[in-house]
Amino acid sequence: MNRFDKDAITWDDLPRRVNLAKAVVKNIAPYLTKNDKVLEFGCGTGLVGINLAPFCKKLKGIDTSKKMVEKFNEKAKKLNLNAYAEVKDIFEEKEKFDYIVSSMTLHHIKDIQALPNKLKKLTNKIFLADLFKEDGSFHTKGNEDVFHFGFSEEELKEYFKDWKIEITKIHTIKKHKDFGVFLLKGTLC
Ligand SMILES: C[S@@+](CC[C@H](N)C(=O)[O-])C[C@H]1O[C@@H](n2cnc3c(N)ncnc32)[C@H](O)[C@@H]1O
């Protein structure tokens, strides 16, 4: 059982998590149409994906945590949504999508440099939200499975150099200090 399996049951109880997801959804939903097939990787319990599902044709979530996926599917079933999730690593995904979205997952991906090329094989439109560069104090319970202390605009531009990207600050998470959250909108040139 990994750290996310342990946290899955109470994941949705934190208002700051719900508020961040709302900001992410608000900034992505206007771009989606009822014809779009959307993938969310690192979908967790669906705080983002479940709320994007009404704006698209089909929402597939993937996550490496079995417990997160179970919670996602429970919620989607209860709401009778066009959304389902499965246990999968983003690097194992093969299906193609109109959009790929993700929130707060990039900093848990060790081989971040390989991600932009992987996404290129699956879509030509991405929305990725995560922390701007932080000092390592964001995860107050410890940095297990945290491979990046946020990201600077410069490194994102370098990783996504084959993509046309826009990076916008969309939210601030208030903990012992303020942590800025960006949304990277990318299209293939
Ligand atoms: C901080 S949580 C965010 C969950 C959700 N997006 C949210 O905002 O509530 C990060 C999630 O990414 C998942 N994850 C980490 N690495 C992954 C990978 N390589 N592929 C798919 N999911 C991954 C974890 O299991 C975890 O559920």
Coordinates of C-alpha atoms and ligand atoms in Angstrom, one line a residue:
M1 CA 0.0 0.0 0.0
N2 CA 1.6 3.3 -1.1
R3 CA 1.1 6.8 0.5
F4 CA -1.8 7.6 -1.8
D5 CA -3.6 4.3 -1.1
K6 CA -3.5 5.3 2.6
D7 CA -4.7 8.8 1.9
A8 CA -7.5 7.9 -0.5
I9 CA -10.4 7.5 2.0
T10 CA -9.9 11.0 3.5
W11 CA -8.5 12.7 0.4
D12 CA -11.6 14.7 -0.4
D13 CA -12.0 16.0 3.2
L14 CA -9.5 18.8 2.9
P15 CA -11.1 22.1 1.7
R16 CA -7.9 23.4 0.3
R17 CA -7.6 20.4 -2.0
V18 CA -11.2 20.8 -3.2
N19 CA -10.7 24.6 -3.8
L20 CA -7.5 23.9 -5.8
A21 CA -9.4 21.4 -7.9
K22 CA -12.2 23.9 -8.5
A23 CA -9.7 26.4 -9.8
V24 CA -8.2 23.8 -12.2
V25 CA -11.7 22.8 -13.4
K26 CA -12.8 26.4 -13.9
N27 CA -9.7 27.1 -16.1
I28 CA -10.0 24.0 -18.3
A29 CA -13.8 23.4 -18.7
P30 CA -14.4 26.3 -21.1
Y31 CA -12.1 24.6 -23.7
L32 CA -13.8 21.3 -23.7
T33 CA -16.7 20.2 -26.0
K34 CA -19.2 17.4 -25.8
N35 CA -17.2 15.6 -28.6
D36 CA -14.0 15.5 -26.6
K37 CA -12.4 12.3 -25.2
V38 CA -10.3 13.4 -22.2
L39 CA -7.6 11.6 -20.1
E40 CA -6.6 12.7 -16.6
F41 CA -3.4 11.1 -15.3
G42 CA -2.9 11.1 -11.6
C43 CA -6.6 11.4 -11.3
G44 CA -6.8 10.6 -7.6
T45 CA -10.4 10.4 -6.3
G46 CA -11.6 12.6 -9.2
L47 CA -11.6 16.0 -7.7
V48 CA -10.7 17.4 -11.1
G49 CA -11.9 14.6 -13.5
I50 CA -15.3 13.9 -12.1
N51 CA -16.0 17.7 -12.3
L52 CA -14.8 17.9 -15.9
A53 CA -16.8 14.9 -17.1
P54 CA -20.1 16.9 -17.6
F55 CA -18.2 19.1 -20.1
C56 CA -16.9 16.3 -22.4
K57 CA -17.9 13.1 -24.1
K58 CA -15.9 10.7 -22.0
L59 CA -13.4 11.2 -19.2
K60 CA -10.9 8.4 -18.4
G61 CA -8.8 8.7 -15.2
I62 CA -5.7 6.7 -14.6
D63 CA -3.7 6.5 -11.4
T64 CA -1.0 4.2 -9.9
S65 CA -3.0 4.0 -6.6
K66 CA -5.6 1.3 -6.5
K67 CA -7.5 2.9 -3.6
M68 CA -7.7 6.3 -5.4
V69 CA -9.1 4.5 -8.5
E70 CA -11.7 2.7 -6.4
K71 CA -12.8 6.0 -4.8
F72 CA -13.0 7.7 -8.3
N73 CA -15.1 4.9 -9.7
E74 CA -17.5 4.8 -6.6
K75 CA -18.1 8.6 -7.1
A76 CA -18.5 8.3 -10.9
K77 CA -21.0 5.4 -10.5
K78 CA -23.1 7.3 -7.9
L79 CA -23.3 10.3 -10.2
N80 CA -24.0 8.1 -13.2
L81 CA -21.2 9.9 -15.1
N82 CA -19.4 9.2 -18.4
A83 CA -16.2 8.8 -16.4
Y84 CA -14.2 5.8 -15.2
A85 CA -10.8 5.2 -13.9
E86 CA -8.2 2.4 -14.0
V87 CA -4.9 1.6 -12.3
K88 CA -2.2 2.6 -14.8
D89 CA 1.0 4.6 -15.0
I90 CA 0.9 7.4 -17.6
F91 CA 3.9 5.9 -19.2
E92 CA 1.8 2.7 -19.9
E93 CA -1.1 4.5 -21.5
K94 CA -1.6 3.8 -25.3
E95 CA -5.0 5.2 -26.1
K96 CA -5.3 8.6 -27.9
F97 CA -7.3 11.5 -26.6
D98 CA -8.4 15.0 -27.6
Y99 CA -7.1 16.4 -24.3
I100 CA -4.9 15.2 -21.5
V101 CA -5.1 16.9 -18.2
S102 CA -3.4 16.5 -14.8
S103 CA -3.3 18.3 -11.5
M104 CA -0.6 18.0 -8.8
T105 CA 0.9 14.9 -10.3
L106 CA 4.0 16.2 -12.2
H107 CA 6.0 16.7 -9.0
H108 CA 5.5 12.9 -8.3
I109 CA 6.9 11.8 -11.7
K110 CA 10.5 11.0 -11.4
D111 CA 11.4 10.9 -15.2
I112 CA 9.7 14.3 -15.9
Q113 CA 11.9 14.9 -18.9
A114 CA 10.4 11.8 -20.7
L115 CA 6.8 13.0 -20.1
P116 CA 6.4 15.6 -22.9
N117 CA 7.4 13.0 -25.5
K118 CA 5.0 10.4 -24.0
L119 CA 2.1 12.9 -24.1
K120 CA 3.0 13.7 -27.7
K121 CA 2.1 10.1 -28.7
L122 CA -1.3 10.4 -27.1
T123 CA -2.7 13.9 -27.8
N124 CA -1.9 17.3 -29.2
K125 CA -3.6 19.3 -26.4
I126 CA -2.6 19.3 -22.7
F127 CA -3.5 21.1 -19.5
L128 CA -1.1 20.5 -16.6
A129 CA -1.4 22.1 -13.1
D130 CA 1.2 21.9 -10.5
L131 CA 3.3 23.9 -8.0
F132 CA 5.6 26.6 -8.9
K133 CA 9.1 26.2 -7.5
E134 CA 8.9 25.7 -3.7
D135 CA 11.4 25.2 -0.9
G136 CA 10.6 21.6 -0.1
S137 CA 8.3 22.4 2.8
F138 CA 5.0 22.0 0.9
H139 CA 4.6 18.3 1.9
T140 CA 4.4 18.7 5.6
K141 CA 4.2 14.9 6.2
G142 CA 7.5 14.3 4.3
N143 CA 8.8 14.2 0.8
E144 CA 8.4 10.4 0.1
D145 CA 7.6 10.0 -3.6
V146 CA 8.2 13.8 -4.2
F147 CA 10.7 14.0 -7.0
H148 CA 10.5 17.8 -7.7
F149 CA 10.0 20.7 -5.4
G150 CA 7.7 22.4 -8.0
F151 CA 8.8 23.8 -11.3
S152 CA 10.1 27.1 -12.6
E153 CA 8.8 28.6 -15.9
E154 CA 12.3 28.2 -17.4
E155 CA 12.5 24.4 -16.7
L156 CA 8.9 23.9 -18.0
K157 CA 9.8 25.7 -21.2
E158 CA 12.9 23.5 -21.6
Y159 CA 11.0 20.2 -20.9
F160 CA 8.1 21.2 -23.2
K161 CA 10.3 22.7 -26.0
D162 CA 8.4 20.8 -28.7
W163 CA 5.1 22.2 -27.5
K164 CA 3.6 25.7 -27.8
I165 CA 2.9 26.5 -24.2
E166 CA 1.3 29.2 -22.0
I167 CA 1.9 29.1 -18.2
T168 CA -0.5 31.0 -16.0
K169 CA -0.8 31.3 -12.2
I170 CA -4.3 30.1 -11.4
H171 CA -4.3 29.6 -7.7
T172 CA -2.5 30.0 -4.3
I173 CA -2.5 27.2 -1.7
K174 CA -2.4 28.7 1.7
K175 CA -0.5 26.5 4.3
H176 CA 2.2 27.7 6.6
K177 CA 3.1 30.0 3.6
D178 CA 1.7 30.6 0.2
F179 CA 2.3 28.1 -2.6
G180 CA 1.6 29.3 -6.2
V181 CA -0.1 26.9 -8.6
F182 CA 0.4 27.1 -12.4
L183 CA -1.6 25.8 -15.3
L184 CA 0.4 24.9 -18.4
K185 CA -1.7 24.9 -21.5
G186 CA 0.1 23.2 -24.4
T187 CA -0.6 22.5 -28.0
L188 CA 1.6 20.7 -30.5
C189 CA 3.3 23.1 -33.0
Ligands
LIG1 C1 -1.1 14.7 -5.3 S1 -2.1 13.4 -5.9 C2 -3.3 14.4 -6.9 C3 -4.6 13.7 -7.1 C4 -5.6 14.5 -7.9 N1 -5.1 14.9 -9.2 C5 -6.1 15.7 -7.1 O1 -5.7 16.8 -7.5 O2 -6.7 15.5 -6.0 C6 -1.1 12.7 -7.2 C7 -1.6 11.4 -7.8 O3 -0.8 11.0 -8.9 C8 -0.7 9.6 -8.9 N2 0.5 9.3 -9.6 C9 1.8 9.5 -9.3 N3 2.6 9.1 -10.3 C10 1.8 8.7 -11.3 C11 2.1 8.1 -12.6 N4 3.3 8.0 -13.1 N5 1.0 7.8 -13.4 C12 -0.3 7.9 -13.0 N6 -0.6 8.4 -11.7 C13 0.4 8.8 -10.9 C14 -0.7 9.2 -7.4 O4 -1.0 7.9 -7.1 C15 -1.7 10.3 -6.8 O5 -3.0 9.7 -6.7

